[in-house]
Coordinates of C-alpha atoms in Angstrom, one line a residue:
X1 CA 28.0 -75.9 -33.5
X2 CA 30.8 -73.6 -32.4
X3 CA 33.6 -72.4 -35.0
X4 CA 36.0 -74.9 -34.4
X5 CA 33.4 -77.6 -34.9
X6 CA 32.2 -75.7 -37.8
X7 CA 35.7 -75.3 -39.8
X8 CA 36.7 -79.2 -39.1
X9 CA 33.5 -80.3 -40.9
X10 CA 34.0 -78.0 -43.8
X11 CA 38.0 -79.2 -43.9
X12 CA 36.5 -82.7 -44.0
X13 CA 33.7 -82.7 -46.0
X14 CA 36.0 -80.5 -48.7
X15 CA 33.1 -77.6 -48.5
X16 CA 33.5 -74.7 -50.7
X17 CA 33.2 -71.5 -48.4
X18 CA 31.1 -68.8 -48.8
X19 CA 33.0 -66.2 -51.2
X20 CA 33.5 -63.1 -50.1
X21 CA 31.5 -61.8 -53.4
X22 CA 28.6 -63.3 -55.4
X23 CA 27.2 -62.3 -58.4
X24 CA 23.1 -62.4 -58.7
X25 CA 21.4 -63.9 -61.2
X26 CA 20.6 -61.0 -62.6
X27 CA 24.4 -59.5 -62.9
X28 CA 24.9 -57.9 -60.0
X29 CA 27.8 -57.8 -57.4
X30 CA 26.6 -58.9 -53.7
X31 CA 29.4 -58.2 -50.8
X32 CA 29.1 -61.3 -48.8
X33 CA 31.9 -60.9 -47.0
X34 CA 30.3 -59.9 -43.2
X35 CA 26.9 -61.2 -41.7
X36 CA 25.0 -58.5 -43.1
X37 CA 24.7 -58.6 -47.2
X38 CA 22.5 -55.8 -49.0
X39 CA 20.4 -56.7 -51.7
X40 CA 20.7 -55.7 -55.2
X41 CA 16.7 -55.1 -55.4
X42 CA 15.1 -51.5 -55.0
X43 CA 11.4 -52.3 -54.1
X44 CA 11.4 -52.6 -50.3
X45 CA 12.7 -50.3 -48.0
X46 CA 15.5 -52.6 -46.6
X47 CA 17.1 -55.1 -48.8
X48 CA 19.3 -56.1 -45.8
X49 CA 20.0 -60.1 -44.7
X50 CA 21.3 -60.3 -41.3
X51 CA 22.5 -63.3 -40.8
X52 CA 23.9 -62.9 -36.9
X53 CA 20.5 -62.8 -36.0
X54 CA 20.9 -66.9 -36.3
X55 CA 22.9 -68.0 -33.0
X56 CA 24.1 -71.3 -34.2
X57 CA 27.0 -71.2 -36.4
X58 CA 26.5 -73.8 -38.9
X59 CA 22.7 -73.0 -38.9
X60 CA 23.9 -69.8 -39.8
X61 CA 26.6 -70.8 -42.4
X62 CA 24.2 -73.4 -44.1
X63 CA 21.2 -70.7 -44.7
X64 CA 24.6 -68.3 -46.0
X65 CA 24.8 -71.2 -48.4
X66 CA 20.9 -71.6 -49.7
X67 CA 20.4 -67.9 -50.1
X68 CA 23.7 -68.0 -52.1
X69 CA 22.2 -70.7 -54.5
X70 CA 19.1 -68.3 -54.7
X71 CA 20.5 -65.2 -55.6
X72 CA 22.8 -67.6 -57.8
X73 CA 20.4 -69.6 -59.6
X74 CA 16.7 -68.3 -59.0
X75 CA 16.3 -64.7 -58.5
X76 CA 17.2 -61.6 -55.5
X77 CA 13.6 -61.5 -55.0
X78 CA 13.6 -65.4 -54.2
X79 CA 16.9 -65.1 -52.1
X80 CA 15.3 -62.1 -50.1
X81 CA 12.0 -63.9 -49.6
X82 CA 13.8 -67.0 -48.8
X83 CA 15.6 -65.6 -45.9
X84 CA 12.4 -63.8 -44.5
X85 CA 10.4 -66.9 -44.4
X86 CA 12.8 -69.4 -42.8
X87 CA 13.4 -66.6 -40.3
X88 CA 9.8 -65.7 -39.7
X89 CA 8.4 -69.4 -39.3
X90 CA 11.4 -70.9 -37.8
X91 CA 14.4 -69.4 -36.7
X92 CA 12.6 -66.3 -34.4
X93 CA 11.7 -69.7 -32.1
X94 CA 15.8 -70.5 -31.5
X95 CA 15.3 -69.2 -28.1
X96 CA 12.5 -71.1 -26.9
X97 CA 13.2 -74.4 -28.9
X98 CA 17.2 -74.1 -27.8
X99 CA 18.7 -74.1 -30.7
X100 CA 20.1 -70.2 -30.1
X101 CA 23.9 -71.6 -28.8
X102 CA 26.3 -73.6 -30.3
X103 CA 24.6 -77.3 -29.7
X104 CA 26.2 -81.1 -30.8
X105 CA 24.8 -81.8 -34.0
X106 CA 22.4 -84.6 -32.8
X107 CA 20.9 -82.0 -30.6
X108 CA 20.3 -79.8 -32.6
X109 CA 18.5 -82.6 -35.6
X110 CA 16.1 -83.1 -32.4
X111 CA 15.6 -79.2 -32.0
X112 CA 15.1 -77.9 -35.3
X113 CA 12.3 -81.2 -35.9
X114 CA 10.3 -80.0 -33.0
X115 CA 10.6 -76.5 -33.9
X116 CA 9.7 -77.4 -37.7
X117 CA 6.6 -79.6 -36.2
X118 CA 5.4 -76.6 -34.1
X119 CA 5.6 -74.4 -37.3
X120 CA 3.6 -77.0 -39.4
X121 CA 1.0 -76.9 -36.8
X122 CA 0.3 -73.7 -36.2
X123 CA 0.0 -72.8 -39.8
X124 CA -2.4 -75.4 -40.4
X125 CA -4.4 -74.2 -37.7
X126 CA -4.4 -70.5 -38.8
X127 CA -5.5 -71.9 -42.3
X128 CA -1.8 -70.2 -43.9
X129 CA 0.1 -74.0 -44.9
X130 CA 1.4 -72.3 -48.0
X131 CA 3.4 -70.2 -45.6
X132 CA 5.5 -73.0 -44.8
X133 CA 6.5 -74.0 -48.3
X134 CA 9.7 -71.7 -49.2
X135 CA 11.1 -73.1 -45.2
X136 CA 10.2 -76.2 -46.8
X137 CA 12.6 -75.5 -49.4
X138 CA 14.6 -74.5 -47.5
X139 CA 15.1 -77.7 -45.2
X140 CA 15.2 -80.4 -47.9
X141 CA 18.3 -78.7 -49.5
X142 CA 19.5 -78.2 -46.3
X143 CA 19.4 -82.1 -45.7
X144 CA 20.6 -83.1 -49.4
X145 CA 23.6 -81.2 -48.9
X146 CA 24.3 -80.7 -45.8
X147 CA 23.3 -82.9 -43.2
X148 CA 26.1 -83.3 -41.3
X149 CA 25.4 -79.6 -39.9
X150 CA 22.2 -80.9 -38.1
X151 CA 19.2 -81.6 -40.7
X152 CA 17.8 -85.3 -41.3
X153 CA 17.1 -86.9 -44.6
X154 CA 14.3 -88.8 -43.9
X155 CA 12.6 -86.1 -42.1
X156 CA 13.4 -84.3 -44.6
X157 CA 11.8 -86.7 -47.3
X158 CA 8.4 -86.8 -45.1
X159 CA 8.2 -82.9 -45.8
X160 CA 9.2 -83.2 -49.7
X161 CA 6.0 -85.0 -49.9
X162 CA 3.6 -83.0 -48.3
X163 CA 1.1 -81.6 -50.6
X164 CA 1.7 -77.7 -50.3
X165 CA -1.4 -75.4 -51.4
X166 CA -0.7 -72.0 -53.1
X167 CA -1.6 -68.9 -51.6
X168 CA -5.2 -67.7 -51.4
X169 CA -4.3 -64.6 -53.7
X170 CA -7.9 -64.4 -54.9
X171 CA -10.2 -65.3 -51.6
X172 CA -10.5 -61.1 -51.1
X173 CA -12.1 -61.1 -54.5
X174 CA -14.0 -64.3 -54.0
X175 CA -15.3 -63.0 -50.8
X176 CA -16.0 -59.5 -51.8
X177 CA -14.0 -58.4 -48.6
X178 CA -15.2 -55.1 -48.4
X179 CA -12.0 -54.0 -47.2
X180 CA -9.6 -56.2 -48.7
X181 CA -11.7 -57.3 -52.4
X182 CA -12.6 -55.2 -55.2
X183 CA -14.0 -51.6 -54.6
X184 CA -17.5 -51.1 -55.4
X185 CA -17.6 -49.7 -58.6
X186 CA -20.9 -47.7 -58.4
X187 CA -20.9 -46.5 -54.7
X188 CA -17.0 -46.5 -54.0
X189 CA -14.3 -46.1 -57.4
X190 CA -16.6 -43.1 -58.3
X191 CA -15.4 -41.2 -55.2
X192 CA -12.1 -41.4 -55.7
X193 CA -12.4 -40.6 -59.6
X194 CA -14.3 -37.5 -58.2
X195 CA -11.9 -36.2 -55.8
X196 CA -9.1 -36.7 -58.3
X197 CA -11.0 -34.7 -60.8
X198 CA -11.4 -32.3 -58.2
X199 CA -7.8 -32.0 -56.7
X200 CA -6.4 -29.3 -57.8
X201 CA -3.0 -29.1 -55.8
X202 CA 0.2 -28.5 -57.5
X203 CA 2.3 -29.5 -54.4
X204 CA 4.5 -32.9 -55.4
X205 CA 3.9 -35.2 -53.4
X206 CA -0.2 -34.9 -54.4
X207 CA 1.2 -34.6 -57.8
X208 CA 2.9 -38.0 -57.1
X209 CA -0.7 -39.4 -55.2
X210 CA -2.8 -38.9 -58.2
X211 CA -0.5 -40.3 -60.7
X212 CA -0.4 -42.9 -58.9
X213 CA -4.2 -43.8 -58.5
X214 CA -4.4 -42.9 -62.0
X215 CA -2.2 -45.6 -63.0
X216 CA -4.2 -48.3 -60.6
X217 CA -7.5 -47.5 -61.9
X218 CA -6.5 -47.4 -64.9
X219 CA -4.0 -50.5 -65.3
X220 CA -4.5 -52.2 -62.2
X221 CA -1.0 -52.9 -61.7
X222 CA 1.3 -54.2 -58.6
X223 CA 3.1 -51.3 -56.6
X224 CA 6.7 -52.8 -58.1
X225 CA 5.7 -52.5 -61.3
X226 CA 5.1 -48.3 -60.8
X227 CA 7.8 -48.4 -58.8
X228 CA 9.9 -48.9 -62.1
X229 CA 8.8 -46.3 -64.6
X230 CA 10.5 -43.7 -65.9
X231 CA 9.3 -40.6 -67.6
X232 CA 10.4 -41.5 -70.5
X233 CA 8.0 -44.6 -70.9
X234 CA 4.6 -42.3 -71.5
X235 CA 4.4 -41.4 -74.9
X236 CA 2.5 -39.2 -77.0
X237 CA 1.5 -41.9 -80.6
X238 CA 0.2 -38.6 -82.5
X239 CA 2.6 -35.8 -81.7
X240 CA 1.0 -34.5 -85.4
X241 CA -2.3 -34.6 -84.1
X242 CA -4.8 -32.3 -82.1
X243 CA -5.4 -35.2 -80.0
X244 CA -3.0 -37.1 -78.2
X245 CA -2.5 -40.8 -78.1
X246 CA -0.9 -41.6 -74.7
X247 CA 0.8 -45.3 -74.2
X248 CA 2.8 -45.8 -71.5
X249 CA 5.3 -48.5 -71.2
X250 CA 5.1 -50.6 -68.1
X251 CA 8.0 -52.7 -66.6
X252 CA 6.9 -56.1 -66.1
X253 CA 7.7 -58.5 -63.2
X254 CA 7.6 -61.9 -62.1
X255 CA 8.7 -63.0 -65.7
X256 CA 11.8 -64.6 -64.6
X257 CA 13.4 -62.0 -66.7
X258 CA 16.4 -60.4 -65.3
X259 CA 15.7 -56.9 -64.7
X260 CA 11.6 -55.6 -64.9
X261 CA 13.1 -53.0 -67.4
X262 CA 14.1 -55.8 -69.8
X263 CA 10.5 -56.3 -71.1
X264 CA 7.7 -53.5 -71.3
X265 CA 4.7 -53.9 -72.1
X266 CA 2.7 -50.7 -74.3
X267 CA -0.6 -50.0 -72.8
X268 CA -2.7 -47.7 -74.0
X269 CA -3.3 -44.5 -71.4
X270 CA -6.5 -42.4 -71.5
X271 CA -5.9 -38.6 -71.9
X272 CA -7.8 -37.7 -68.2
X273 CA -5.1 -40.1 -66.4
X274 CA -2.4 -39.5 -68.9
X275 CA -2.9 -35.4 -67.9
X276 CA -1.8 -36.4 -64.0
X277 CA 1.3 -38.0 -65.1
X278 CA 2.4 -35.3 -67.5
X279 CA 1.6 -32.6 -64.2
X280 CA 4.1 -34.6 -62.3
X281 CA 6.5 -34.7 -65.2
X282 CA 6.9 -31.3 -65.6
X283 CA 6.9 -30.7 -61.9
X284 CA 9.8 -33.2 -62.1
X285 CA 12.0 -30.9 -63.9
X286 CA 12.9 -29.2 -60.3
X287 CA 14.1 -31.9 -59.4
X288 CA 18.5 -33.0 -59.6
X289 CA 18.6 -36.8 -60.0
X290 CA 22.7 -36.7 -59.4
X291 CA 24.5 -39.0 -57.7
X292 CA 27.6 -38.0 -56.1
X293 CA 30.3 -41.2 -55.8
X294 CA 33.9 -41.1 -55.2
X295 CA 33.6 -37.0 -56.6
X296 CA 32.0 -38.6 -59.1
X297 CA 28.6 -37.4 -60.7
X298 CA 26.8 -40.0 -61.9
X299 CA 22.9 -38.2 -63.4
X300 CA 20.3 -41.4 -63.8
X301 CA 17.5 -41.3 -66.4
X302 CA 14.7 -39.7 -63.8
X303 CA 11.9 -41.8 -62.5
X304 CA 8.5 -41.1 -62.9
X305 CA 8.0 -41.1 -58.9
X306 CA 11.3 -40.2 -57.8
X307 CA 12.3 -40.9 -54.1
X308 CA 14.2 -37.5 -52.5
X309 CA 15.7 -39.1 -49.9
X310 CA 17.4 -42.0 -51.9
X311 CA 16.9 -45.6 -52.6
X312 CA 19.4 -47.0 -49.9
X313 CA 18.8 -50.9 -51.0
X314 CA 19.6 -49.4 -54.3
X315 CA 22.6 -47.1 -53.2
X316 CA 24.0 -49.4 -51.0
X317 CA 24.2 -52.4 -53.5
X318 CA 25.8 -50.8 -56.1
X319 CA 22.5 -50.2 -58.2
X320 CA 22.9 -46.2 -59.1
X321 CA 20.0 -45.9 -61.9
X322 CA 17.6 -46.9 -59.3
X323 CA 19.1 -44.5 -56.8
X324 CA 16.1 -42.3 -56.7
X325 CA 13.3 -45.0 -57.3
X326 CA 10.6 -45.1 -54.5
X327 CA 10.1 -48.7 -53.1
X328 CA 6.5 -50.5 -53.3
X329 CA 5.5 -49.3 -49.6
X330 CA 5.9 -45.8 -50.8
X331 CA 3.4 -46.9 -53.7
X332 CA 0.9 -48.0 -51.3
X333 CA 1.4 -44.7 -49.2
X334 CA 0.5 -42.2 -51.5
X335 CA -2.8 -44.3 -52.4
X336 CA -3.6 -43.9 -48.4
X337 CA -2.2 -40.4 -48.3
X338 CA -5.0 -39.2 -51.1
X339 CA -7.7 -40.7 -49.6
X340 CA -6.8 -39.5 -46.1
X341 CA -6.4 -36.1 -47.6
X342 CA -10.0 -36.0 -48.8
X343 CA -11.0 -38.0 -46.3
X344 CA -13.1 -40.2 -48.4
X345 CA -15.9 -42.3 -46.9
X346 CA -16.9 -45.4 -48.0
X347 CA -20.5 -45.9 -48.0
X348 CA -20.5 -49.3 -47.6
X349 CA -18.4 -49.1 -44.1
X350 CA -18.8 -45.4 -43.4
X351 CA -15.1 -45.6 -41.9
X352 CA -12.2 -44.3 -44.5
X353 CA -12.1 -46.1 -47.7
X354 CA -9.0 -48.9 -46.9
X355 CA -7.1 -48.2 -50.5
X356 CA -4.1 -50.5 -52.1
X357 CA -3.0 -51.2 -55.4
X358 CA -4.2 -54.5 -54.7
X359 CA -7.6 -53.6 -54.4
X360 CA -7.9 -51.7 -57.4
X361 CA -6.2 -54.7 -59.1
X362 CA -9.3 -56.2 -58.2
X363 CA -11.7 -54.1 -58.7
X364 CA -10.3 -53.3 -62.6
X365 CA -10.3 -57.3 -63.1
X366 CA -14.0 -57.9 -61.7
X367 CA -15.3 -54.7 -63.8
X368 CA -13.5 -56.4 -67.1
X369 CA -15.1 -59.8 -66.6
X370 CA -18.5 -58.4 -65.9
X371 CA -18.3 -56.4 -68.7
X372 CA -17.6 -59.6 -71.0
X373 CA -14.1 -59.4 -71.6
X374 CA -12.5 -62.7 -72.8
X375 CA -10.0 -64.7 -70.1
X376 CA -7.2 -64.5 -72.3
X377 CA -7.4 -60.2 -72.8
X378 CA -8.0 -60.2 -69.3
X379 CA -4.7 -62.1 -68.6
X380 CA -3.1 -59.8 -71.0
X381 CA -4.6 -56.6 -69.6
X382 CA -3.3 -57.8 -65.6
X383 CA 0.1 -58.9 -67.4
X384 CA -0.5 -62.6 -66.6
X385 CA 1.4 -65.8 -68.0
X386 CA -1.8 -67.6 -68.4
X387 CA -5.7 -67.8 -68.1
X388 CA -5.8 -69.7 -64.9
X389 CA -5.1 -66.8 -62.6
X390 CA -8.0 -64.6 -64.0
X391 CA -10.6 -67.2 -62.9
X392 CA -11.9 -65.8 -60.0
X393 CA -12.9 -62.8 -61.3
X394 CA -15.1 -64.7 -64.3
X395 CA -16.7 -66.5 -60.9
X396 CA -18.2 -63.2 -59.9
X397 CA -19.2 -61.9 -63.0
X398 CA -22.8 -62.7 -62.6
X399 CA -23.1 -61.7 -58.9
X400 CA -21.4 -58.2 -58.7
X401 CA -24.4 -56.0 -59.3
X402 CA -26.5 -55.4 -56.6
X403 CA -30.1 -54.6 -56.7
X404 CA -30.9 -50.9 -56.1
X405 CA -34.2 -49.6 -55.0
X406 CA -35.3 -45.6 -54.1
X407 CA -34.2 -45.9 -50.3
X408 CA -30.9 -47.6 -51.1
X409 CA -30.1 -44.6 -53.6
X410 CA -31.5 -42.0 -51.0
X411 CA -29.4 -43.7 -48.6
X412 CA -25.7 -44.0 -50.5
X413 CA -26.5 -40.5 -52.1
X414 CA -25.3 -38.8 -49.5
X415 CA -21.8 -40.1 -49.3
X416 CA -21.6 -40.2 -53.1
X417 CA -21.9 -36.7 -53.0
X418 CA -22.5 -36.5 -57.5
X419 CA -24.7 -34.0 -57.6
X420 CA -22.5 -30.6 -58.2
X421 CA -25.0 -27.9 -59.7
X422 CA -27.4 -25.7 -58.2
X423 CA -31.2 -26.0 -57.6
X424 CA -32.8 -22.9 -57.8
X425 CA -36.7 -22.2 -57.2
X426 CA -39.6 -21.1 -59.7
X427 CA -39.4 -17.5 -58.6
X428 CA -35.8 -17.1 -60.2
X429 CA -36.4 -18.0 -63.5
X430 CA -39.1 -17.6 -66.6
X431 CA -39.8 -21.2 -67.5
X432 CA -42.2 -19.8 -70.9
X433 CA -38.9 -18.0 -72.8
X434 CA -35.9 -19.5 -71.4
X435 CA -34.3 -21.4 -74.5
X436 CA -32.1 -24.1 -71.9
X437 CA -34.8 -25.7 -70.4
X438 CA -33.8 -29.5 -69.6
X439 CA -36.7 -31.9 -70.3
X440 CA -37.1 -35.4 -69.4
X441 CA -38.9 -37.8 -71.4
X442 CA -39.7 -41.1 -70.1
X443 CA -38.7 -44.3 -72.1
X444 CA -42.0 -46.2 -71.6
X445 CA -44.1 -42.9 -72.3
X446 CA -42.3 -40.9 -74.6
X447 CA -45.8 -38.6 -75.1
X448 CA -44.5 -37.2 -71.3
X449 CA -42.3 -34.5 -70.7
X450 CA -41.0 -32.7 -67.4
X451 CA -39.4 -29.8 -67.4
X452 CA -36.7 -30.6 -64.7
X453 CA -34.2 -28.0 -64.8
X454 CA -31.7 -25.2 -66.7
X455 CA -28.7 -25.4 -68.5
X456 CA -26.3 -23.1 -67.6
X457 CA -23.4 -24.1 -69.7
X458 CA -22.2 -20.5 -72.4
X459 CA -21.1 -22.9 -74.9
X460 CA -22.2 -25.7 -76.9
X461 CA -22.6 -29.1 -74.7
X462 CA -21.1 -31.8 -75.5
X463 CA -23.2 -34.1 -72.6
X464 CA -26.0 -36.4 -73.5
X465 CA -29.2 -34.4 -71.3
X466 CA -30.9 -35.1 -69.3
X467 CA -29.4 -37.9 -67.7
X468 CA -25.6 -36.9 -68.0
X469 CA -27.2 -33.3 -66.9
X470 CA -27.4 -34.2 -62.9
X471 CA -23.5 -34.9 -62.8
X472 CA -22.4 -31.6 -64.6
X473 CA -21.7 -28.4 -62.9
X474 CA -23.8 -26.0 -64.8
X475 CA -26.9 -27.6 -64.3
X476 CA -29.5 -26.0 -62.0
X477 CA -31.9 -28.4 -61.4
X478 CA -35.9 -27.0 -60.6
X479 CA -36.9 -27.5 -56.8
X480 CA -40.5 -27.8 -57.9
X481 CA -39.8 -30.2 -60.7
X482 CA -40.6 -34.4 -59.9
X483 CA -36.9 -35.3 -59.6
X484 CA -38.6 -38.4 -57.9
X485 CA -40.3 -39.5 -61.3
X486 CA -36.7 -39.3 -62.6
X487 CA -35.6 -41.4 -60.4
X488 CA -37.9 -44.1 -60.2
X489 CA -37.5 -44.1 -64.3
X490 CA -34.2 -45.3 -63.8
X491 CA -34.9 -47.1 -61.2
X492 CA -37.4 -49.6 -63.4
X493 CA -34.4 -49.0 -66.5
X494 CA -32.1 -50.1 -64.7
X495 CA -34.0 -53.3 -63.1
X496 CA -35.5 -54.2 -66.8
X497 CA -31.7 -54.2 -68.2
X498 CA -29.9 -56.5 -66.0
X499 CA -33.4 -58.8 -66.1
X500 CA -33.0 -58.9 -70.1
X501 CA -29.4 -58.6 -70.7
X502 CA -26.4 -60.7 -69.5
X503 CA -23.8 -57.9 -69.3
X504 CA -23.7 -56.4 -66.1
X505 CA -22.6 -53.2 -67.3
X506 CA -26.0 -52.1 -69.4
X507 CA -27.7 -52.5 -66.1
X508 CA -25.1 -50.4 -63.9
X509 CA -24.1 -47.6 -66.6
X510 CA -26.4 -45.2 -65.3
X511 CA -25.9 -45.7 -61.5
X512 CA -23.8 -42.5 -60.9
X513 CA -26.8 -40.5 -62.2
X514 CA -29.5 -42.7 -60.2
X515 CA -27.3 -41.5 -57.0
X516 CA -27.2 -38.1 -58.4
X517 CA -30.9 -37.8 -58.7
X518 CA -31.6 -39.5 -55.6
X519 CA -29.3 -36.4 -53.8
X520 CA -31.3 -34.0 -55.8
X521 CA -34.4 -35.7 -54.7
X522 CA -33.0 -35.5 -51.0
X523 CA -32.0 -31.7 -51.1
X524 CA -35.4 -30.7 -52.6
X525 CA -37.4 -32.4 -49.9
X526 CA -35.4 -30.8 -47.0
X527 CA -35.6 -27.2 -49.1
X528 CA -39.6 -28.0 -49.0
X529 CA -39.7 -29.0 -45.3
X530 CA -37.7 -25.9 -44.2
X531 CA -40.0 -23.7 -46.2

């Protein structure tokens, strides 16, 4: 439809044009006065719609008109969405389905149909139909308000009543995808706990990686969510006390509230990860969060992760507290960043660990559900509306824990790396006076003792020996002593809980020590064979 085609159907039908301004549902002020409109919305990179990139005038001016009604009516996040959908499952194809010029009406009812049939079958054949359902959407408003443009009702009413299935959000947990589903919390979460404890850069940006994995293991939240928080939401309960009682308050999204700041939800923080937020905080204070407008200064409450090079969605739409938030890729990046900085291994792929705050999403709802946790905590703990989204991980809650023999722990021991003291040999040290010796008694003979090992901690311990012993620093294990009866001990432990008791996590609370024993193990037998 060319322009002069265009403006007599407007003139005749009495069409409203598109205003050169709307305002969002959430308040704000959209300039929609050229093809391109920026976005009000600060967690993507680009918040841009350009709508030139559809050839066809009315095409164009009809999609100006639904993503007016979303941002009006629904949300910017459904507007944007909206816009990237129809456009990725439909309009890219103008060019090969001819509708990219300035076609008769009729023509182009027959173009988009075909176009909309070839879309409908390859989704269904790639298994991704839910895809299709904001285009959908999009089409049968099209048709109920303006089909004079080029969209037909009854085609129209053939897609309103196709059933439509949701996305597969939880087949990666279902599945276990090794790279997409939960971590492995005995052989996988336990390496990045470890390099995190052992990170001991002060540079930002690592500053800014470990708060962030702090908060995803800890709260298993979406990357938007972080990308919302501002310093001022941890806080100290007990500012009286010796010890502190850290709750943070998180923003909370997909509430159909208008802004994520306008409900915040207090969850409680546990000192260790609280510690890497208050690092980043203080490193913070370097930081100027001005904004310069019209000679203006404009200083915004800071973010907890604060973007140095500016928000532009949130700049250019008018949105000046969010100037300086980061945007949920840059989330995601400093997850990658830290484990590409250690270079963590998985064991389980022996390639880098693939890390997102999806997958620690997952892995934090699978270890609640083993653990017992009821559906409607662990709804509340993921900040969900309802029970019927935490199902999946109460389908796995039997079937997480794998069994572990001696060659399995030999074999993952090595990537685990827990081990982190020092063996030393018979000739270094008096086993008749020393006063630290580390015994091990075993649970179905408690008459025998081995002496496995010295303490070397100055000051009182506060560990429970000997098993929390082979995962401190201090302790120098004996490279005569039978680590290997140690191990199979747990071994058999470990085996007899899960046989006798339902929750997952008596049978798997002493796996980091089982791999820890099993490097000992290792490391004395090449010491041996080397002579």
């Amino acid at each position: 439809m060319n322009s002069h085609s265009l403006y007599k159907q407007i003139e005749i039908n009495g069409w409203l044009e598109v205003p050169n301004t709307i305002i969002s549902r959430e308040g704000h002020q959209v300039d929609t006065s050229s093809d391109i409109w920026h976005l009000p919305y600060t967690t993507a990179k680009s918040m841009s719609l350009d709508f030139s990139k559809i050839f066809d005038l009315g095409l164009r001016w009809v999609t100006k008109r639904y993503i007016k009604d979303r941002l009006e009516f629904t949300s910017t996040h459904a507007a944007y969405s909206s816009f990237q959908d129809v456009w990725r499952e439909l309009i890219r194809f103008q060019v090969e389905f001819e509708f990219n010029q300035c076609i008769d009406c009729e023509v182009l009812k027959i173009n988009l149909i075909k176009t909309f049939e070839y879309a409908l079958s390859e989704s269904r054949k790639n298994h991704r139909l839910w895809a299709m359902y904001r285009l959908i959407q999009w089409y049968v408003w099209s048709a109920e308000n303006y089909p004079e443009i080029g969209f037909c009702p009854s085609y129209a009413l053939e897609l309103d009543a196709m059933s439509i299935p949701g996305n597969p959000k939880g087949e990666a947990v279902r599945l276990e995808d090794v790279d997409c589903g939960p971590l492995h919390r005995s052989l996988e979460l336990p390496l990045l706990i470890k390099a995190m404890r052992a990170d001991r850069s002060y540079e930002f940006e690592h500053l800014q990686e470990k708060a962030a994995l702090a908060l995803s293991i800890a709260l298993g939240r979406n990357p938007a969510n972080l990308t919302y928080l501002k310093e001022k939401d941890l806080v100290n309960l007990t500012p009286d006390f010796d010890v502190a009682t850290w709750v943070i308050y998180m923003p909370r999204i997909k509430k159909r509230q208008l802004n994520a700041r306008d409900d915040m939800l207090a969850e409680y923080l546990a000192p260790e990860f609280a510690n890497y937020l208050l690092e980043l905080i203080e490193h913070n204070k370097r930081i100027n969060t001005a904004v310069e407008i019209d000679n203006k200064k404009f200083l915004v409450d800071k973010p907890l992760f604060i973007n140095q090079d500016i928000n532009k969605a949130a700049f250019l739409s008018g949105l000046i507290d969010s100037s300086f938030n980061m945007v949920s890729a840059d989330i995601s990046n400093l997850l990658k960043k830290f484990v590409n900085r250690h270079k963590i291994i998985s064991p389980l792929t022996k390639e880098i660990l693939r890390i997102s705050t999806r997958r620690l999403r997952y892995t934090l709802g699978t270890a609640l559900a083993a653990e017992g946790i009821s559906k409607k905590e662990l709804a509340r703990i993921l900040d969900h509306t309802d029970t019927q989204h935490v199902l999946v991980y109460f389908e796995l809650a039997g079937s997480i824990v794998e069994h572990l023999d001696k060659a399995t722990a030999k074999g993952f021991a090595q990537y685990l790396n827990l081990f982190r003291g020092q063996i030393i040999d018979s000739d270094s040290v008096n086993l008749d006076s020393h006063d630290k010796n580390v015994l091990f008694i075993d649970e179905s003979n408690p008459t025998e003792l081995a002496n496995i090992g010295l303490c070397g901690q100055e000051s009182i311990c506060h560990l429970d020996p000997p098993f929390s012993c082979y995962l401190c620093e201090k302790f120098q294990p004996y490279s005569f002593a039978d680590h290997e009866h140690v191990l199979n001990c747990l071994l058999q432990g470990r085996n007899k809980r899960l046989e006798k008791y339902e929750n997952a996590r008596l049978g798997i609370q002493l796996d980091d020590v089982i791999f820890a024993v099993a490097q000992v193990v290792e490391e004395c037998r090449l010491r041996e064979s080397r002579g």
